Amino acid sequence: GIAIQAIDLVKNYGTGSNMVHALRGVNVSFERGKFTAIMGPSGSGKSTLMHTLAGLDSATSGHILFGGADLTRMNDKQLTLLRRHKIGFIFQSFNLLPVFTAEQNILMPLTLAGDKPDRAWFDLLVETLGLKQRLNHRPNELSGGQQQRVAIARALITKPKLVFADEPTGNLDSVSSAEVLGFLKRSVNELGQTIVMVTHDAVAASYADRAIVFSDGRIVADEQHPNAEVMN
Ligand code: ADP
Ligand code: ADP
């Protein structure tokens, strides 16, 4: 089945002669349980697509179908609930809260929603991501790779079916990148999650089941089983 689908999605920024056409009528669907990479040059619309699909940013026109509903018809309250319960977002900059420990950061989405953690799921995430010995550390006491893994655990703690990752390995060395990508791939294979990841890196894209390439607000290539050589 399809996890999320964009139909004729248009996003313009600004008005008049300053208008930027970030998405020029994008049609794409993402299959459930698949890991898709989105590639393309800087400024081609990758982040805009992800932010729009995740309900972080509104579309100019078009439709986004998710679980039988159209995101473009939802109000802010509905979008907040959707992001809280159904969609996970992993940012390149981690966005961890510095005064809180790793554990508190991971649990933050539940804390904010007033929901109780599923301890077994928390333990599994922490174990799988190799964070067990780091739970009482604050972000500045963790390496970049550890911080990104905390951010991943935080994105997954609510068990979202759909996860967006914006350059999740952009700030990591190659060893940490491989760990993070390996985890995302396993999370797709073992938990049936749908992951959409923006990346510049052909090696990172080679972990995905599919790679979509953007250019100037349009999809210009769509490859199954991308390998690093082809994508470069
Ligand atoms: P990518 O993620 O591929 O680098 P973006 O989606 O960030 O591309 O940007 C697509 C286009 O939209 C670019 O021309 C960018 O400058 C423009 N853009 C992105 N965000 C904004 C914004 N908030 N205001 C104005 N223009 C924006
Ligand atoms: P749905 O009710 O949407 O069909 P499932 O039957 O697939 O959901 O999921 C059953 C339980 O497993 C739910 O409690 C859900 O929170 C949990 N779950 C679903 N997907 C995941 C996932 N990717 N990771 C962790 N837990 C999940």
CSV table of C-alpha atoms and ligand atoms in Angstrom, one decimal:
chain,number,residue,atom,x,y,z
A,1,GLY,CA,0.0,0.0,0.0
A,2,ILE,CA,0.9,3.7,-0.2
A,3,ALA,CA,2.0,5.5,2.9
A,4,ILE,CA,1.8,9.0,1.5
A,5,GLN,CA,1.1,10.5,-1.9
A,6,ALA,CA,1.7,14.0,-3.4
A,7,ILE,CA,-0.6,15.0,-6.2
A,8,ASP,CA,0.3,18.0,-8.4
A,9,LEU,CA,2.1,19.5,-5.4
A,10,VAL,CA,3.1,23.1,-5.9
A,11,LYS,CA,5.0,25.3,-3.5
A,12,ASN,CA,5.9,28.9,-4.2
A,13,TYR,CA,7.7,31.2,-1.8
A,14,GLY,CA,7.3,34.9,-2.0
A,15,THR,CA,5.2,36.9,-4.5
A,16,GLY,CA,5.5,38.7,-7.9
A,17,SER,CA,9.0,39.0,-9.4
A,18,ASN,CA,10.5,37.5,-6.1
A,19,MET,CA,8.5,34.3,-6.4
A,20,VAL,CA,10.5,31.1,-6.1
A,21,HIS,CA,9.0,28.0,-7.6
A,22,ALA,CA,10.2,25.4,-5.1
A,23,LEU,CA,7.9,22.6,-6.2
A,24,ARG,CA,6.5,22.7,-9.7
A,25,GLY,CA,3.7,20.2,-9.6
A,26,VAL,CA,5.2,17.1,-8.0
A,27,ASN,CA,3.5,13.7,-8.3
A,28,VAL,CA,5.0,11.0,-6.2
A,29,SER,CA,3.9,8.2,-3.9
A,30,PHE,CA,5.9,6.4,-1.2
A,31,GLU,CA,5.1,2.7,-0.6
A,32,ARG,CA,4.7,1.5,3.0
A,33,GLY,CA,7.7,-0.2,4.5
A,34,LYS,CA,10.1,1.2,2.0
A,35,PHE,CA,13.2,3.4,2.4
A,36,THR,CA,13.4,6.2,-0.2
A,37,ALA,CA,16.3,8.6,-0.7
A,38,ILE,CA,15.7,12.1,-2.2
A,39,MET,CA,18.7,13.5,-4.0
A,40,GLY,CA,19.4,16.5,-6.2
A,41,PRO,CA,21.4,19.8,-6.0
A,42,SER,CA,21.0,22.4,-3.3
A,43,GLY,CA,17.9,24.5,-3.9
A,44,SER,CA,16.2,21.9,-6.0
A,45,GLY,CA,13.2,21.5,-3.6
A,46,LYS,CA,14.1,18.4,-1.5
A,47,SER,CA,13.6,20.0,1.9
A,48,THR,CA,10.5,21.8,0.7
A,49,LEU,CA,8.9,18.5,-0.4
A,50,MET,CA,9.7,16.8,3.0
A,51,HIS,CA,8.5,19.8,5.1
A,52,THR,CA,5.3,19.9,3.0
A,53,LEU,CA,4.6,16.2,3.2
A,54,ALA,CA,5.3,16.2,7.0
A,55,GLY,CA,2.8,19.1,7.5
A,56,LEU,CA,5.5,21.5,8.7
A,57,ASP,CA,5.0,23.8,5.8
A,58,SER,CA,1.8,24.5,3.8
A,59,ALA,CA,1.4,23.8,0.1
A,60,THR,CA,0.5,26.5,-2.5
A,61,SER,CA,-1.7,24.0,-4.3
A,62,GLY,CA,-2.2,20.3,-4.9
A,63,HIS,CA,-3.0,17.4,-2.5
A,64,ILE,CA,-1.2,15.2,0.0
A,65,LEU,CA,-3.0,12.0,0.8
A,66,PHE,CA,-2.1,10.3,4.1
A,67,GLY,CA,-4.2,7.6,5.7
A,68,GLY,CA,-7.3,8.5,3.8
A,69,ALA,CA,-7.0,12.2,4.6
A,70,ASP,CA,-5.8,15.2,2.7
A,71,LEU,CA,-3.1,17.1,4.7
A,72,THR,CA,-3.7,20.2,2.6
A,73,ARG,CA,-7.2,20.4,4.0
A,74,MET,CA,-6.2,20.1,7.7
A,75,ASN,CA,-6.1,22.9,10.2
A,76,ASP,CA,-3.1,23.6,12.5
A,77,LYS,CA,-4.5,21.5,15.3
A,78,GLN,CA,-5.1,18.5,13.1
A,79,LEU,CA,-1.5,18.8,11.7
A,80,THR,CA,-0.1,19.1,15.2
A,81,LEU,CA,-1.8,15.8,16.2
A,82,LEU,CA,-0.6,14.2,13.0
A,83,ARG,CA,3.0,15.2,13.6
A,84,ARG,CA,2.8,14.1,17.3
A,85,HIS,CA,1.4,10.7,16.7
A,86,LYS,CA,1.9,9.5,13.1
A,87,ILE,CA,5.0,11.2,11.7
A,88,GLY,CA,8.6,11.3,12.9
A,89,PHE,CA,11.1,13.9,11.8
A,90,ILE,CA,14.9,13.6,12.0
A,91,PHE,CA,16.8,16.9,11.5
A,92,GLN,CA,20.4,17.3,10.3
A,93,SER,CA,21.0,19.7,13.2
A,94,PHE,CA,19.7,17.1,15.7
A,95,ASN,CA,17.7,19.9,17.5
A,96,LEU,CA,18.3,18.3,20.9
A,97,LEU,CA,17.5,20.3,24.0
A,98,PRO,CA,20.9,21.0,25.8
A,99,VAL,CA,19.7,21.1,29.4
A,100,PHE,CA,18.1,17.7,29.2
A,101,THR,CA,19.7,14.3,29.3
A,102,ALA,CA,19.7,11.9,26.4
A,103,GLU,CA,16.8,9.9,28.0
A,104,GLN,CA,14.8,13.1,28.6
A,105,ASN,CA,15.3,14.2,25.0
A,106,ILE,CA,14.2,10.8,23.7
A,107,LEU,CA,11.1,10.9,25.8
A,108,MET,CA,10.3,14.6,25.0
A,109,PRO,CA,7.6,14.0,22.4
A,110,LEU,CA,5.7,11.8,24.9
A,111,THR,CA,6.3,14.3,27.7
A,112,LEU,CA,4.9,17.1,25.6
A,113,ALA,CA,1.9,15.1,24.6
A,114,GLY,CA,1.4,13.9,28.2
A,115,ASP,CA,1.7,10.3,27.1
A,116,LYS,CA,3.3,7.4,29.0
A,117,PRO,CA,6.3,5.8,27.4
A,118,ASP,CA,6.1,2.2,26.3
A,119,ARG,CA,9.1,1.0,28.3
A,120,ALA,CA,9.8,-2.1,26.2
A,121,TRP,CA,9.9,0.0,23.0
A,122,PHE,CA,12.2,2.6,24.7
A,123,ASP,CA,14.5,-0.2,25.8
A,124,LEU,CA,14.6,-1.7,22.3
A,125,LEU,CA,15.3,1.6,20.7
A,126,VAL,CA,18.1,2.5,23.2
A,127,GLU,CA,19.6,-1.0,22.9
A,128,THR,CA,19.5,-1.1,19.1
A,129,LEU,CA,20.9,2.4,18.8
A,130,GLY,CA,23.7,1.7,21.3
A,131,LEU,CA,22.7,4.4,23.7
A,132,LYS,CA,22.2,2.4,26.9
A,133,GLN,CA,25.4,3.7,28.5
A,134,ARG,CA,24.7,7.3,27.5
A,135,LEU,CA,21.2,7.9,28.8
A,136,ASN,CA,22.2,10.3,31.6
A,137,HIS,CA,24.5,12.3,29.4
A,138,ARG,CA,23.6,15.7,28.1
A,139,PRO,CA,24.0,16.4,24.4
A,140,ASN,CA,27.3,18.3,24.8
A,141,GLU,CA,28.7,15.2,26.5
A,142,LEU,CA,27.9,13.1,23.4
A,143,SER,CA,29.6,12.6,20.0
A,144,GLY,CA,27.9,13.8,16.8
A,145,GLY,CA,27.0,10.2,16.0
A,146,GLN,CA,25.5,9.6,19.5
A,147,GLN,CA,23.6,12.9,19.3
A,148,GLN,CA,22.1,11.9,15.9
A,149,ARG,CA,21.2,8.5,17.4
A,150,VAL,CA,19.4,10.2,20.3
A,151,ALA,CA,17.5,12.4,17.7
A,152,ILE,CA,16.6,9.2,15.8
A,153,ALA,CA,15.3,7.5,19.0
A,154,ARG,CA,13.3,10.7,19.8
A,155,ALA,CA,11.8,10.6,16.3
A,156,LEU,CA,10.8,6.9,16.7
A,157,ILE,CA,9.7,6.9,20.3
A,158,THR,CA,6.1,7.6,19.3
A,159,LYS,CA,6.3,4.6,16.8
A,160,PRO,CA,5.5,6.7,13.8
A,161,LYS,CA,4.7,4.7,10.7
A,162,LEU,CA,6.2,7.4,8.5
A,163,VAL,CA,9.6,9.0,9.2
A,164,PHE,CA,11.2,11.9,7.4
A,165,ALA,CA,15.0,12.4,7.7
A,166,ASP,CA,16.6,15.6,6.4
A,167,GLU,CA,20.3,14.9,5.8
A,168,PRO,CA,20.5,12.6,8.9
A,169,THR,CA,24.2,11.9,8.2
A,170,GLY,CA,25.1,15.4,7.1
A,171,ASN,CA,27.1,16.1,10.2
A,172,LEU,CA,28.5,12.7,10.8
A,173,ASP,CA,31.8,10.9,10.0
A,174,SER,CA,31.6,7.8,7.8
A,175,VAL,CA,31.6,5.4,10.7
A,176,SER,CA,28.7,7.1,12.4
A,177,SER,CA,26.9,7.5,9.1
A,178,ALA,CA,27.1,3.8,8.4
A,179,GLU,CA,25.7,3.1,11.9
A,180,VAL,CA,22.8,5.5,11.5
A,181,LEU,CA,22.0,4.3,7.9
A,182,GLY,CA,22.2,0.7,9.0
A,183,PHE,CA,19.7,1.4,11.8
A,184,LEU,CA,17.3,3.2,9.5
A,185,LYS,CA,17.5,0.3,7.0
A,186,ARG,CA,16.8,-2.2,9.7
A,187,SER,CA,14.0,-0.1,11.1
A,188,VAL,CA,12.3,-0.3,7.6
A,189,ASN,CA,12.9,-4.0,7.2
A,190,GLU,CA,12.1,-5.2,10.7
A,191,LEU,CA,9.4,-2.7,11.8
A,192,GLY,CA,7.7,-2.0,8.5
A,193,GLN,CA,8.4,1.7,8.8
A,194,THR,CA,8.3,4.0,5.8
A,195,ILE,CA,11.3,6.3,5.6
A,196,VAL,CA,12.0,9.2,3.3
A,197,MET,CA,15.5,10.6,3.6
A,198,VAL,CA,17.0,13.7,1.9
A,199,THR,CA,20.7,13.2,1.3
A,200,HIS,CA,23.5,14.6,-0.8
A,201,ASP,CA,25.5,11.5,-0.4
A,202,ALA,CA,25.4,8.7,-3.0
A,203,VAL,CA,26.7,6.2,-0.4
A,204,ALA,CA,23.9,7.1,1.9
A,205,ALA,CA,21.4,6.8,-0.9
A,206,SER,CA,22.7,3.3,-1.7
A,207,TYR,CA,21.1,2.1,1.6
A,208,ALA,CA,17.7,3.0,0.3
A,209,ASP,CA,15.3,0.9,-1.7
A,210,ARG,CA,14.7,3.7,-4.1
A,211,ALA,CA,16.2,7.1,-5.0
A,212,ILE,CA,14.3,10.0,-6.4
A,213,VAL,CA,16.3,12.8,-8.0
A,214,PHE,CA,15.1,16.4,-7.9
A,215,SER,CA,16.1,19.3,-10.2
A,216,ASP,CA,14.5,22.8,-10.1
A,217,GLY,CA,11.3,21.7,-8.3
A,218,ARG,CA,10.7,18.6,-10.4
A,219,ILE,CA,11.5,14.9,-10.2
A,220,VAL,CA,13.9,14.1,-13.0
A,221,ALA,CA,14.9,10.5,-12.1
A,222,ASP,CA,13.4,7.7,-10.0
A,223,GLU,CA,15.5,4.6,-9.5
A,224,GLN,CA,14.8,1.3,-7.7
A,225,HIS,CA,17.7,-0.3,-5.8
A,226,PRO,CA,20.1,2.6,-6.3
A,227,ASN,CA,23.8,1.9,-6.1
A,228,ALA,CA,26.4,4.5,-5.2
A,229,GLU,CA,28.1,4.3,-8.7
A,230,VAL,CA,24.9,5.0,-10.6
A,231,MET,CA,23.9,7.8,-8.3
A,232,ASN,CA,27.2,9.5,-8.7
B,1,ADP,P1,16.9,21.8,-1.2
B,1,ADP,O1,16.4,21.1,0.0
B,1,ADP,O2,16.9,20.9,-2.4
B,1,ADP,O3,18.2,22.4,-1.0
B,1,ADP,P2,14.8,23.7,-0.8
B,1,ADP,O4,13.6,23.0,-0.7
B,1,ADP,O5,15.4,24.1,0.5
B,1,ADP,O6,15.9,22.9,-1.7
B,1,ADP,O7,14.6,25.1,-1.6
B,1,ADP,C1,14.0,25.1,-2.9
B,1,ADP,C2,13.9,26.6,-3.3
B,1,ADP,O8,13.1,27.3,-2.5
B,1,ADP,C3,15.2,27.3,-3.3
B,1,ADP,O9,15.3,28.2,-4.3
B,1,ADP,C4,15.2,28.0,-1.9
B,1,ADP,O10,16.0,29.2,-1.9
B,1,ADP,C5,13.7,28.4,-1.8
B,1,ADP,N1,13.3,28.4,-0.4
B,1,ADP,C6,13.3,27.5,0.5
B,1,ADP,N2,12.8,27.9,1.6
B,1,ADP,C7,12.4,29.2,1.5
B,1,ADP,C8,11.8,30.1,2.3
B,1,ADP,N3,11.4,29.9,3.5
B,1,ADP,N4,11.6,31.4,1.7
B,1,ADP,C9,11.9,31.6,0.5
B,1,ADP,N5,12.5,30.8,-0.3
B,1,ADP,C10,12.7,29.5,0.1
B,2,ADP,P1,-2.4,-0.2,12.9
B,2,ADP,O1,-3.3,-0.2,14.1
B,2,ADP,O2,-2.1,1.2,12.3
B,2,ADP,O3,-2.7,-1.2,11.8
B,2,ADP,P2,-0.3,-2.0,13.5
B,2,ADP,O4,-1.3,-3.1,13.7
B,2,ADP,O5,0.6,-2.1,12.3
B,2,ADP,O6,-1.0,-0.6,13.5
B,2,ADP,O7,0.6,-1.9,14.8
B,2,ADP,C1,0.2,-2.5,16.0
B,2,ADP,C2,1.0,-1.9,17.2
B,2,ADP,O8,2.4,-1.9,16.8
B,2,ADP,C3,0.6,-0.5,17.5
B,2,ADP,O9,0.4,-0.4,18.9
B,2,ADP,C4,1.7,0.4,17.0
B,2,ADP,O10,1.9,1.4,18.0
B,2,ADP,C5,2.9,-0.6,17.0
B,2,ADP,N1,3.7,-0.2,15.8
B,2,ADP,C6,3.3,-0.1,14.5
B,2,ADP,N2,4.3,0.2,13.7
B,2,ADP,C7,5.4,0.3,14.5
B,2,ADP,C8,6.7,0.6,14.2
B,2,ADP,N3,7.1,0.9,13.0
B,2,ADP,N4,7.6,0.6,15.2
B,2,ADP,C9,7.1,0.3,16.4
B,2,ADP,N5,5.9,0.0,16.8
B,2,ADP,C10,5.0,0.0,15.8
